[in-house]
Structure formats: C-alpha cells, structure tokens
Short mmCIF file of C-alpha atoms in Angstrom, two decimals:
data_model
loop_
_atom_site.label_atom_id
_atom_site.label_comp_id
_atom_site.label_asym_id
_atom_site.label_seq_id
_atom_site.Cartn_x
_atom_site.Cartn_y
_atom_site.Cartn_z
CA MET T 24 6.48 -178.17 -156.73
CA THR T 25 9.79 -177.50 -158.50
CA ALA T 26 10.50 -173.95 -159.59
CA HIS T 27 11.91 -173.45 -163.07
CA LEU T 28 14.14 -170.87 -164.71
CA THR T 29 13.39 -169.95 -168.32
CA GLU T 30 16.68 -169.38 -170.11
CA PRO T 31 17.01 -167.06 -173.09
CA SER T 32 17.75 -168.67 -176.45
CA ARG T 33 21.42 -168.92 -177.29
CA SER T 34 23.71 -169.76 -180.17
CA THR T 35 25.92 -172.79 -179.50
CA PRO T 36 29.14 -173.11 -181.50
CA ILE T 37 29.70 -176.31 -183.47
CA ALA T 38 32.99 -177.64 -182.13
CA ASP T 39 33.46 -180.47 -184.61
CA VAL T 40 31.78 -182.56 -187.29
CA ALA T 41 32.69 -186.25 -187.37
CA ASP T 42 31.51 -189.45 -188.98
CA VAL T 43 31.06 -191.17 -185.61
CA VAL T 44 30.65 -189.46 -182.23
CA VAL T 45 31.17 -191.71 -179.21
CA CYS T 46 29.84 -190.39 -175.90
CA GLY T 47 31.54 -191.97 -172.91
CA ALA T 48 35.07 -193.40 -172.83
CA GLY T 49 34.61 -196.38 -170.54
CA PRO T 50 35.43 -199.93 -171.67
CA ALA T 51 32.61 -199.95 -174.25
CA GLY T 52 33.34 -196.43 -175.48
CA ILE T 53 37.06 -196.99 -175.89
CA ALA T 54 36.44 -200.10 -177.98
CA ALA T 55 33.70 -198.38 -180.01
CA ALA T 56 35.90 -195.40 -180.83
CA ILE T 57 38.91 -197.52 -181.78
CA ALA T 58 36.80 -199.85 -183.92
CA ALA T 59 35.11 -196.93 -185.70
CA ALA T 60 38.41 -195.22 -186.41
CA ARG T 61 40.08 -198.39 -187.66
CA THR T 62 37.10 -199.03 -189.93
CA GLY T 63 37.81 -195.69 -191.57
CA ALA T 64 35.54 -193.23 -189.76
CA LYS T 65 36.56 -189.81 -188.54
CA THR T 66 35.84 -190.38 -184.86
CA ARG T 67 35.24 -188.02 -181.96
CA LEU T 68 35.31 -189.33 -178.36
CA LEU T 69 33.78 -187.34 -175.49
CA GLU T 70 34.37 -188.20 -171.82
CA VAL T 71 33.21 -186.60 -168.56
CA HIS T 72 36.25 -187.61 -166.47
CA GLY T 73 39.87 -186.54 -166.72
CA CYS T 74 41.05 -189.91 -168.05
CA LEU T 75 39.94 -192.62 -170.43
CA GLY T 76 38.60 -195.91 -169.13
CA GLY T 77 35.52 -195.02 -167.08
CA VAL T 78 34.97 -197.55 -164.31
CA TRP T 79 38.31 -199.19 -165.15
CA THR T 80 40.23 -196.04 -164.24
CA ALA T 81 38.13 -193.21 -162.77
CA GLY T 82 36.23 -195.98 -160.99
CA ALA T 83 39.47 -197.79 -159.97
CA LEU T 84 37.72 -201.12 -160.58
CA SER T 85 41.09 -202.90 -160.82
CA TRP T 86 39.42 -206.18 -161.79
CA ILE T 87 38.21 -207.20 -165.27
CA ILE T 88 35.71 -210.03 -165.66
CA GLU T 89 34.99 -212.03 -168.82
CA ALA T 90 37.86 -210.66 -170.90
CA THR T 91 38.80 -212.20 -174.23
CA ARG T 92 42.19 -212.62 -175.87
CA THR T 93 40.92 -211.42 -179.24
CA GLY T 94 40.31 -208.04 -180.81
CA ILE T 95 40.71 -204.81 -178.88
CA MET T 96 40.46 -206.53 -175.48
CA GLY T 97 43.32 -208.79 -176.51
CA GLU T 98 45.43 -205.76 -177.42
CA ILE T 99 44.74 -204.16 -174.06
CA ILE T 100 45.79 -207.37 -172.29
CA GLU T 101 49.03 -207.57 -174.24
CA ALA T 102 49.86 -203.93 -173.63
CA LEU T 103 49.32 -204.41 -169.88
CA ASP T 104 51.47 -207.56 -169.95
CA ARG T 105 54.28 -205.74 -171.71
CA ARG T 106 54.42 -203.34 -168.78
CA GLY T 107 54.03 -206.04 -166.13
CA ALA T 108 50.75 -204.42 -165.08
CA ARG T 109 48.33 -207.36 -165.13
CA ALA T 110 48.05 -209.57 -162.06
CA ASP T 111 48.42 -213.38 -162.21
CA GLY T 112 48.28 -213.76 -165.99
CA ALA T 113 44.71 -215.07 -166.05
CA GLN T 114 42.98 -214.73 -169.41
CA VAL T 115 39.36 -214.24 -168.34
CA ASN T 116 39.31 -212.49 -164.94
CA PHE T 117 42.31 -210.51 -163.75
CA GLY T 118 43.55 -207.56 -161.75
CA TYR T 119 45.46 -204.68 -163.31
CA ASP T 120 47.31 -201.45 -162.50
CA VAL T 121 44.87 -198.55 -162.86
CA GLU T 122 47.53 -195.96 -163.74
CA VAL T 123 49.08 -198.14 -166.42
CA MET T 124 45.60 -198.79 -167.83
CA LYS T 125 45.11 -195.03 -168.27
CA LEU T 126 48.33 -194.81 -170.27
CA VAL T 127 47.58 -197.87 -172.40
CA LEU T 128 44.15 -196.56 -173.40
CA GLU T 129 45.50 -193.10 -174.20
CA GLU T 130 48.16 -194.62 -176.44
CA MET T 131 45.67 -196.83 -178.27
CA VAL T 132 43.24 -193.96 -178.84
CA ARG T 133 46.02 -191.68 -180.04
CA ASP T 134 47.42 -194.31 -182.39
CA ALA T 135 43.96 -194.83 -183.89
CA GLY T 136 43.77 -191.13 -184.77
CA ILE T 137 40.77 -190.42 -182.56
CA SER T 138 39.98 -186.86 -181.47
CA VAL T 139 39.30 -186.79 -177.71
CA GLN T 140 37.90 -184.20 -175.33
CA LEU T 141 37.92 -184.99 -171.61
CA HIS T 142 36.11 -183.13 -168.81
CA THR T 143 33.09 -182.91 -171.10
CA ARG T 144 29.52 -183.95 -170.29
CA VAL T 145 26.73 -184.47 -172.82
CA VAL T 146 23.74 -182.35 -171.75
CA GLY T 147 21.51 -182.31 -174.80
CA VAL T 148 20.63 -183.87 -178.15
CA ASP T 149 19.23 -182.47 -181.39
CA ARG T 150 17.46 -184.41 -184.14
CA ASP T 151 16.21 -183.60 -187.62
CA ALA T 152 12.70 -183.77 -189.08
CA THR T 153 13.16 -187.46 -189.95
CA ASN T 154 13.84 -188.39 -186.28
CA ARG T 155 17.56 -188.89 -186.87
CA ILE T 156 20.04 -187.72 -184.25
CA THR T 157 22.31 -185.04 -185.73
CA THR T 158 24.02 -183.36 -182.78
CA VAL T 159 24.98 -183.77 -179.15
CA ILE T 160 25.47 -180.73 -176.93
CA THR T 161 28.05 -180.65 -174.15
CA GLU T 162 29.15 -178.48 -171.27
CA SER T 163 32.77 -178.10 -170.16
CA LYS T 164 35.35 -175.47 -169.23
CA SER T 165 35.01 -174.42 -172.88
CA GLY T 166 31.35 -173.64 -172.26
CA ARG T 167 28.50 -175.03 -174.28
CA GLN T 168 29.52 -176.82 -177.50
CA ALA T 169 27.77 -178.78 -180.24
CA TRP T 170 29.19 -181.89 -181.92
CA GLN T 171 27.67 -183.11 -185.16
CA GLY T 172 28.00 -186.55 -186.68
CA ALA T 173 26.54 -189.07 -189.06
CA VAL T 174 26.17 -191.75 -186.37
CA PHE T 175 26.33 -191.58 -182.57
CA ILE T 176 27.12 -194.20 -179.93
CA ASP T 177 25.90 -193.97 -176.34
CA THR T 178 28.50 -195.56 -174.08
CA THR T 179 27.75 -193.43 -171.03
CA GLY T 180 26.77 -196.49 -168.97
CA ASP T 181 23.54 -194.87 -167.81
CA GLY T 182 22.17 -194.23 -171.30
CA ASP T 183 22.35 -190.45 -170.89
CA VAL T 184 22.44 -189.63 -174.60
CA ALA T 185 19.51 -191.89 -175.45
CA ALA T 186 17.43 -190.50 -172.59
CA GLN T 187 18.13 -186.92 -173.68
CA ALA T 188 17.03 -187.92 -177.16
CA GLY T 189 13.68 -189.04 -175.75
CA CYS T 190 14.26 -192.78 -175.98
CA ARG T 191 12.20 -194.99 -173.70
CA PHE T 192 14.04 -197.09 -171.15
CA ASP T 193 13.65 -199.49 -168.24
CA TYR T 194 15.20 -198.93 -164.84
CA GLY T 195 15.67 -201.22 -161.86
CA HIS T 196 13.69 -204.27 -160.79
CA PRO T 197 10.45 -204.56 -162.79
CA ASP T 198 8.30 -204.93 -159.67
CA THR T 199 9.94 -202.53 -157.21
CA GLY T 200 12.20 -200.24 -159.23
CA GLN T 201 15.06 -201.10 -156.86
CA THR T 202 18.56 -201.25 -158.28
CA GLN T 203 21.69 -203.05 -157.25
CA PRO T 204 23.89 -201.11 -154.81
CA MET T 205 26.77 -198.86 -155.76
CA THR T 206 30.36 -199.47 -154.63
CA LEU T 207 33.29 -197.10 -154.17
CA MET T 208 36.58 -198.86 -154.92
CA ALA T 209 39.80 -198.19 -153.02
CA LEU T 210 43.51 -198.86 -153.48
CA VAL T 211 45.52 -199.84 -150.41
CA THR T 212 49.15 -200.53 -149.56
CA GLY T 213 51.26 -201.19 -146.46
CA ILE T 214 50.53 -204.92 -146.54
CA GLN T 215 52.50 -207.71 -148.21
CA LEU T 216 50.99 -210.44 -150.35
CA ASP T 217 53.01 -213.26 -148.81
CA GLN T 218 51.58 -212.30 -145.40
CA VAL T 219 47.94 -211.48 -146.23
CA HIS T 220 47.26 -213.96 -149.05
CA PRO T 221 44.71 -215.93 -146.95
CA PHE T 222 42.54 -212.79 -147.02
CA VAL T 223 42.97 -212.12 -150.76
CA ALA T 224 40.13 -213.09 -153.10
CA GLY T 225 41.97 -212.81 -156.41
CA GLY T 226 44.80 -211.32 -158.41
CA ALA T 227 48.50 -211.99 -158.06
CA TRP T 228 49.54 -215.08 -156.07
CA PRO T 229 52.63 -215.33 -153.84
CA ARG T 230 55.60 -216.44 -155.92
CA THR T 231 56.32 -219.25 -153.49
CA GLY T 232 52.67 -220.22 -153.04
CA ALA T 233 51.14 -223.47 -154.17
CA ALA T 234 48.67 -223.70 -157.04
CA HIS T 235 45.17 -222.52 -156.17
CA ASN T 236 41.60 -222.86 -157.31
CA ALA T 237 40.25 -219.42 -158.27
CA ARG T 238 36.71 -220.03 -156.98
CA THR T 239 37.92 -221.48 -153.68
CA ARG T 240 40.37 -218.63 -153.26
CA PHE T 241 37.61 -216.10 -153.93
CA ARG T 242 35.25 -217.53 -151.32
CA ASN T 243 37.88 -218.22 -148.69
CA GLY T 244 39.55 -214.83 -149.09
CA ARG T 245 36.24 -212.98 -148.88
CA ASP T 246 35.10 -214.90 -145.80
CA ALA T 247 38.46 -214.44 -144.06
CA LEU T 248 38.48 -210.68 -144.68
CA LEU T 249 34.93 -210.35 -143.37
CA TYR T 250 36.02 -212.19 -140.21
CA GLU T 251 38.93 -209.76 -139.74
CA LEU T 252 36.71 -206.71 -140.15
CA ARG T 253 34.28 -208.10 -137.61
CA ARG T 254 37.18 -208.87 -135.30
CA SER T 255 38.03 -205.16 -135.43
CA GLY T 256 34.48 -204.36 -134.30
CA LEU T 257 33.15 -203.29 -137.70
CA GLU T 258 30.35 -204.64 -139.88
CA PRO T 259 30.89 -203.65 -143.53
CA SER T 260 27.88 -202.66 -145.60
CA TYR T 261 28.91 -205.35 -148.11
CA GLN T 262 28.94 -208.85 -146.67
CA GLY T 263 31.41 -210.07 -149.29
CA PRO T 264 34.36 -207.65 -148.83
CA SER T 265 37.18 -208.49 -151.20
CA LEU T 266 40.87 -207.71 -151.58
CA TRP T 267 42.43 -208.12 -155.03
CA SER T 268 46.23 -208.20 -155.25
CA ILE T 269 47.71 -206.18 -158.10
CA TYR T 270 51.36 -206.29 -157.01
CA ASP T 271 53.00 -207.74 -153.91
CA ASP T 272 52.37 -204.45 -152.10
CA LEU T 273 49.36 -202.90 -153.89
CA PHE T 274 45.76 -204.10 -153.52
CA ALA T 275 42.27 -203.10 -154.58
CA LEU T 276 39.52 -203.19 -151.95
CA MET T 277 35.80 -203.67 -152.64
CA ALA T 278 34.07 -203.53 -149.27
CA ASN T 279 31.05 -201.24 -149.35
CA HIS T 280 27.53 -201.14 -150.72
CA GLU T 281 25.37 -198.03 -151.03
CA TYR T 282 21.76 -199.19 -151.26
CA GLY T 283 18.74 -197.46 -152.72
CA VAL T 284 20.71 -194.88 -154.70
CA SER T 285 19.40 -193.73 -158.06
CA ALA T 286 22.00 -193.49 -160.83
CA LEU T 287 19.85 -190.67 -162.24
CA ASP T 288 20.01 -188.44 -159.14
CA ALA T 289 23.20 -186.39 -158.72
CA ASN T 290 22.35 -185.46 -155.13
CA ALA T 291 21.80 -189.09 -154.17
CA ILE T 292 25.06 -190.15 -155.84
CA THR T 293 26.88 -187.36 -154.00
CA HIS T 294 25.68 -188.58 -150.60
CA ALA T 295 26.44 -192.19 -151.53
CA THR T 296 29.99 -191.28 -152.53
CA ILE T 297 30.64 -189.36 -149.30
CA ASN T 298 29.13 -192.13 -147.17
CA ALA T 299 31.13 -194.81 -148.97
CA ARG T 300 34.42 -192.94 -148.65
CA ALA T 301 33.89 -192.45 -144.92
CA GLU T 302 33.16 -196.16 -144.52
CA ILE T 303 36.32 -197.15 -146.39
CA HIS T 304 38.42 -194.99 -144.07
CA ARG T 305 36.74 -196.63 -141.05
CA LEU T 306 37.41 -200.12 -142.41
CA ILE T 307 41.08 -199.42 -143.09
CA SER T 308 41.52 -197.86 -139.64
CA GLY T 309 39.77 -200.86 -138.11
CA LEU T 310 42.09 -203.33 -139.78
CA ARG T 311 45.10 -201.30 -138.65
CA THR T 312 44.00 -201.60 -135.01
CA LEU T 313 44.35 -205.37 -135.28
CA GLY T 314 48.11 -205.04 -135.64
CA GLY T 315 50.13 -207.92 -137.04
CA VAL T 316 49.94 -208.12 -140.83
CA TRP T 317 47.56 -205.14 -140.83
CA SER T 318 49.67 -202.78 -138.70
CA GLN T 319 50.93 -200.69 -141.63
CA ILE T 320 47.93 -200.83 -143.97
CA ARG T 321 47.28 -197.46 -145.61
CA LEU T 322 44.66 -196.10 -148.00
CA VAL T 323 46.27 -194.89 -151.23
CA ALA T 324 43.18 -193.61 -153.03
CA THR T 325 39.45 -193.95 -153.41
CA SER T 326 37.95 -193.83 -156.88
CA ALA T 327 36.81 -190.55 -158.42
CA GLN T 328 33.65 -192.24 -159.65
CA ILE T 329 31.50 -194.49 -157.48
CA GLY T 330 30.79 -197.79 -159.22
CA VAL T 331 27.25 -197.89 -160.62
CA ARG T 332 25.88 -201.35 -161.36
CA GLU T 333 22.56 -200.26 -162.84
CA GLY T 334 21.38 -197.30 -164.88
CA ARG T 335 18.93 -196.99 -167.73
CA ARG T 336 18.38 -199.93 -170.05
CA ILE T 337 17.51 -198.25 -173.34
CA HIS T 338 14.82 -199.79 -175.54
CA GLY T 339 16.46 -201.28 -178.60
CA ARG T 340 15.30 -203.15 -181.67
CA TYR T 341 15.67 -206.38 -179.71
CA HIS T 342 15.07 -206.73 -175.95
CA ILE T 343 17.18 -209.36 -174.16
CA THR T 344 15.22 -211.20 -171.47
CA VAL T 345 15.72 -213.89 -168.86
CA ASP T 346 14.16 -216.30 -171.34
CA ASP T 347 17.24 -215.82 -173.52
CA LEU T 348 19.32 -216.96 -170.55
CA ARG T 349 17.02 -219.94 -170.00
CA ASN T 350 16.97 -221.02 -173.61
CA GLY T 351 20.48 -220.14 -174.76
CA THR T 352 19.01 -217.99 -177.53
CA GLN T 353 21.14 -217.61 -180.66
CA HIS T 354 20.81 -214.83 -183.24
CA HIS T 355 21.88 -214.42 -186.84
CA ASP T 356 23.35 -210.99 -185.92
CA ALA T 357 25.17 -212.07 -182.76
CA VAL T 358 27.98 -209.73 -181.71
CA CYS T 359 28.77 -211.30 -178.34
CA ARG T 360 28.26 -214.67 -176.61
CA ILE T 361 27.43 -214.44 -172.88
CA THR T 362 28.38 -217.35 -170.64
CA SER T 363 28.08 -215.85 -167.15
CA GLY T 364 25.16 -216.02 -164.74
CA ALA T 365 23.05 -213.16 -163.41
CA ASP T 366 25.31 -211.38 -160.93
CA VAL T 367 22.70 -209.77 -158.65
CA HIS T 368 23.99 -208.02 -155.54
CA ALA T 369 21.47 -207.76 -152.69
CA LEU T 370 19.06 -204.90 -153.30
CA THR T 371 18.79 -203.92 -149.62
CA ARG T 372 21.17 -204.09 -146.69
CA ALA T 373 18.67 -206.25 -144.80
CA GLU T 374 19.15 -208.98 -147.39
CA GLY T 375 22.80 -209.22 -146.41
CA GLY T 376 25.42 -209.86 -148.99
CA PHE T 377 25.45 -211.13 -152.50
CA LEU T 378 22.39 -213.09 -153.60
CA SER T 379 19.15 -211.18 -153.79
CA PRO T 380 15.93 -212.96 -152.73
CA THR T 381 14.17 -210.98 -155.46
CA THR T 382 15.60 -213.47 -157.96
CA ALA T 383 14.29 -216.53 -156.11
CA PRO T 384 11.39 -217.27 -158.49
CA LEU T 385 13.86 -217.45 -161.35
CA GLN T 386 16.62 -219.45 -159.72
CA ASP T 387 15.77 -222.43 -161.91
CA SER T 388 16.98 -220.46 -164.91
CA ALA T 389 19.20 -217.58 -163.82
CA THR T 390 21.71 -217.31 -161.05
CA ALA T 391 23.44 -214.73 -158.97
CA ALA T 392 27.15 -215.34 -159.50
CA GLN T 393 26.27 -218.81 -160.82
CA GLU T 394 25.46 -220.04 -157.31
CA VAL T 395 22.37 -221.95 -158.42
CA ALA T 396 21.86 -223.56 -161.85
CA PRO T 397 24.14 -222.35 -164.66
CA ILE T 398 22.55 -220.54 -167.57
CA GLN T 399 22.75 -221.57 -171.19
CA PRO T 400 25.24 -219.49 -173.21
CA TYR T 401 23.28 -216.94 -175.23
CA ASP T 402 23.87 -214.25 -177.85
CA ILE T 403 23.71 -210.46 -177.77
CA PRO T 404 22.35 -209.39 -181.17
CA LEU T 405 23.34 -206.17 -182.89
CA ARG T 406 19.66 -205.18 -182.78
CA ALA T 407 19.89 -204.86 -178.97
CA LEU T 408 22.59 -202.22 -179.55
CA ILE T 409 20.44 -200.08 -181.87
CA ALA T 410 18.04 -197.56 -180.34
CA ARG T 411 14.38 -198.13 -181.18
CA ASP T 412 12.99 -194.63 -180.70
CA ILE T 413 15.49 -192.54 -182.65
CA ASP T 414 17.55 -193.24 -185.77
CA GLY T 415 21.32 -193.07 -186.02
CA LEU T 416 22.03 -194.03 -182.40
CA LEU T 417 23.72 -197.19 -181.12
CA MET T 418 24.44 -198.22 -177.53
CA ALA T 419 27.12 -200.44 -176.02
CA GLY T 420 27.84 -201.63 -172.49
CA ARG T 421 25.35 -201.94 -169.68
CA CYS T 422 22.82 -199.48 -171.19
CA ILE T 423 21.83 -201.80 -174.06
CA SER T 424 18.31 -203.19 -174.34
CA GLY T 425 17.57 -205.91 -171.79
CA ASP T 426 15.61 -206.82 -168.67
CA PHE T 427 16.73 -206.77 -165.04
CA LEU T 428 18.19 -210.28 -164.86
CA ALA T 429 19.65 -210.34 -168.35
CA HIS T 430 21.45 -207.06 -167.61
CA ALA T 431 22.95 -208.63 -164.49
CA SER T 432 24.46 -211.29 -166.73
CA TYR T 433 25.88 -209.20 -169.59
CA ARG T 434 27.11 -206.17 -167.59
CA PRO T 435 30.75 -207.34 -166.92
CA THR T 436 33.23 -205.02 -168.59
CA GLY T 437 34.86 -207.73 -170.69
CA TYR T 438 31.58 -208.09 -172.56
CA ALA T 439 31.27 -204.30 -172.82
CA VAL T 440 34.47 -204.18 -174.85
CA VAL T 441 33.17 -206.74 -177.35
CA MET T 442 29.85 -204.88 -177.67
CA GLY T 443 31.68 -201.59 -178.13
CA GLN T 444 33.86 -203.04 -180.87
CA ALA T 445 30.76 -204.22 -182.72
CA ALA T 446 28.90 -200.93 -182.28
CA GLY T 447 31.88 -198.90 -183.47
CA THR T 448 32.33 -201.06 -186.54
CA ALA T 449 28.65 -200.84 -187.45
CA ALA T 450 28.63 -197.07 -186.88
CA ALA T 451 31.59 -196.57 -189.20
CA LEU T 452 29.96 -198.67 -191.93
CA ALA T 453 26.71 -196.74 -191.59
CA ALA T 454 28.53 -193.42 -191.79
CA ALA T 455 30.48 -194.51 -194.87
CA THR T 456 27.44 -195.76 -196.76
CA GLY T 457 24.87 -193.21 -195.63
CA ALA T 458 22.69 -195.98 -194.23
CA LEU T 459 21.14 -196.03 -190.79
CA PRO T 460 22.58 -198.68 -188.44
CA HIS T 461 19.42 -200.79 -188.56
CA GLU T 462 19.50 -200.76 -192.38
CA LEU T 463 22.96 -202.29 -192.69
CA PRO T 464 23.15 -205.79 -194.20
CA TRP T 465 24.34 -208.08 -191.42
CA SER T 466 26.73 -209.88 -193.76
CA LYS T 467 28.71 -206.67 -194.28
CA VAL T 468 28.76 -205.84 -190.58
CA LYS T 469 29.91 -209.35 -189.66
CA THR T 470 32.68 -209.30 -192.26
CA ALA T 471 33.99 -206.00 -190.90
CA ILE T 472 33.73 -207.12 -187.26
CA ASP T 473 35.54 -210.39 -187.98
CA LYS T 474 38.28 -208.60 -189.89
CA LEU T 475 38.86 -206.16 -187.06
CA ALA T 476 38.72 -208.84 -184.36
CA GLY T 477 41.39 -210.88 -186.09
CA THR T 478 43.77 -208.03 -186.80
CA GLN T 479 45.92 -206.52 -184.08
CA HIS T 480 47.41 -203.07 -184.36
CA PRO T 481 51.18 -203.55 -184.83
CA ARG T 482 52.07 -201.32 -181.88
CA HIS T 483 50.12 -203.52 -179.47
CA ALA T 484 50.92 -207.00 -180.83
CA ILE T 485 53.53 -207.54 -178.13
CA THR T 486 54.81 -210.73 -176.59
CA PRO T 487 53.45 -210.95 -173.02
CA GLN T 488 55.98 -210.56 -170.21
CA PRO T 489 55.70 -211.88 -166.65
CA VAL T 490 54.23 -209.57 -164.02
CA GLY T 491 57.05 -208.01 -162.01
#
C-alpha cells in the first residue's frame, strides 16, 4: 500500500497567457511551435531539458529517418548543410552534428518570435466546465507556474499532458503490455572513417571510397561491428550495434537495449539509464583492447535522455491501426503520408536483436524494418492528432492515436516534424477563430498547411554546402 501526503491548497502564479502552448520541444514540438507562430499565434514553448530538440539533441540520436526536403524539415536540413553539419548529403536518412542542431533550432525558434522556457516540466492540467483544457501547470527552478492558452499541443513523446488531463490511452503490446526497449546513444571519437568504414552502418562515406548501397552498408556495418565486439569478449544487449559517421573523426554509437522498462516509471528509467551507460563504457573499453584501428577510441558523451521508443498512445478522434498499413488507407484530412514498415525492436533480450516474434502473425501485412512484405503507403489524418477525451488539445509525434504496429511505423522523427507542423498550424487557426481543433473546416486547415509547407523563412533558405 502506498502512503500519501495531503498537500495544503496553494495559489499558483500565471506565468503567461498565449494563443498556443506547446509542451515538449522535440522534433514534433519544434515544428508545432514554429508553425503556430508563423500562422500568427502568440506561441509559448515549454521543454524539460536544457536544449531544444528532444531526442535529436538531449537524446543525441544523431540520425534522422524519413526526413523531407519541404517545410520546416527542409529548412532544418538547409541550415545544417550551410554549416557542414549533415553527414553524406542524403535527403531521407542522414546523420548530423548534435551541437549544431541545438543552435539551428534555437535560431529558428527565436526568429519565429516564440517564447521558450527550458528546464520546465508539465505536472498538471486544468480544464473548464465545458471540458476544455485552459491551463498547464509546471515545476521548475522558478517553482510552480501556470500557463494559460486557447489551444494546447502535447509533444512530450509520452503523452504526459493528455494523461494528466485524464485522456485515455494505450500502452505497449495489446496482449502483453510489453514495450520496445530503450537505447542510450553515445558519441565517440579517436577513430578515423577511412580506417573503420567497414564497421560503419551509415552517415558520411570516405572521400576516396567507392559508391555504396545504403541498405547493404547498414547490414554489413552492423554485422561487422557485432563481430568486433564479440571478438573483444563482449556480447552487447542489442544484437544490431551500429556506428554512424558524422565527420571523419566523430561517430554516433547505438549499441544497447534496455528491456522491460516502463516509460511511465521514473525509477525504472533511472536504472535503465545507469545500466546502459555502464554498458557503453564496457563496449568502448572492449573495442580499445583490440588495438589496431580501435586503439585510440574514446567516449565523448552519452546522451542526457535515454531514447524511449514507446510511451502512451493517446486516444484521438481517429485511431490508426495495422489495417491502415495493410490497406494503404487514405483520408480527406491527411497531414502526413507514411511509407515505412513497422520498425519493431525485439521486446525481450531472449528474442535477440531486431525483429520481434510478437509480430509474426501480422508479417503478411506489416514488417519490422521492412524485412518481410512492404506495407502500402497510408495517411495520418488530422483527427488522429486531436484528443478525444478533452477539447482544445492536439498531439504530434509518437503519442498520437494508433495501435502497437502502426506506431512502430509512424514513429520516425522525420514524420514527427510533419505532424508537428500540421498540429501547430491547426492550433493557430483554432486560436484565431475561437473554434475547437475538431471544429475547423479541413479546407481551411489544408490551405494554411500547404502555404506554410511551400514557404521557407528567408533566413533559412540557404544554398546547401558540402559537408566539411
């Protein structure tokens, strides 16, 4: 039985009143805030970490999947290219410099006129008598603060705002409740690309190297790195360890899995983070003992935030299912087209590496990393981004409304940016007109989304430069 403390009532100061309040500044939240501000809304952005970008930066992901060259994602790509901070020039999947990404996002948010507060966690929600969200409550070094708005967007990844508002949600595998493992990213140096490229799964390619096939490189590099780790006497918790080259002498490492960890349990996440960091140090030390190309390898940093693949999937006004993947479902209010398969990492260490046997009954329709039959391209409708159980709340990113396998398909961060851009645009229109998001005529939302997607901010419409 859990003991409880009854706190006395208190008066919480209202820190700000905005048209749109965006909670969470990861890839979806950044795009949502910029889109809302550019559509004319006074926008407030709240973020728990000390930088913008979420898993891109605090999570040191260093690898973006399913990016587009249009809209806000296109601007981010061009800003990275201007600084020579994007590896190999690929347009869909690419590595990037985490520190430059932080700066790029800060500049874009500042130029859009968005008010930001970092180091701030949402801990509560208030609603009015009509079931409309009116306020989020935060805790920070400034104490407890309230932030009021006309429309709110949950881009926390785990659906924290929606859950605090009492929204229903799904979590994990529908039969077992298991979730995909977490991963702590690392940045390493002391190795040179022209020497270790056979072990590299993606990113920059040696300047003197021959042309390569990305899929072949991914598989060969992953298998070769696993062989090296085993040669050092170690068995990584992730059977598909991967190095991504950012520069000739800087690499990102994804080599661990933490299984059975709930994204809703701070104590469990704490232990997972500590375990993962210890494993990364062991793996780096193991590679160093091999000598040769590994003799000077050094760990630069581990991410501040462990990478969470699955959190809450908030119930929306449309629920995306595996049948949408099977059938290539199209919607009149489509905000994003998904073309990738269901990327399901093994749910237990006993299963080994990448493909989870739990998906076997559906392998005729959905795939893990597209290893079986490809899916049919399908749409994400705006309705899946609008909370069902409370008014005035949108979601974007991996916490939108969908089932286990659909989520594994639409969760890449490139898609999160497109969803965020749509959610931010819709939120701004709702705030300007006094309508609730689900009441907006789709024709007006689509016109505004298309206008924003086709218009680059002058500061960021820069001719790409080669990576240096």
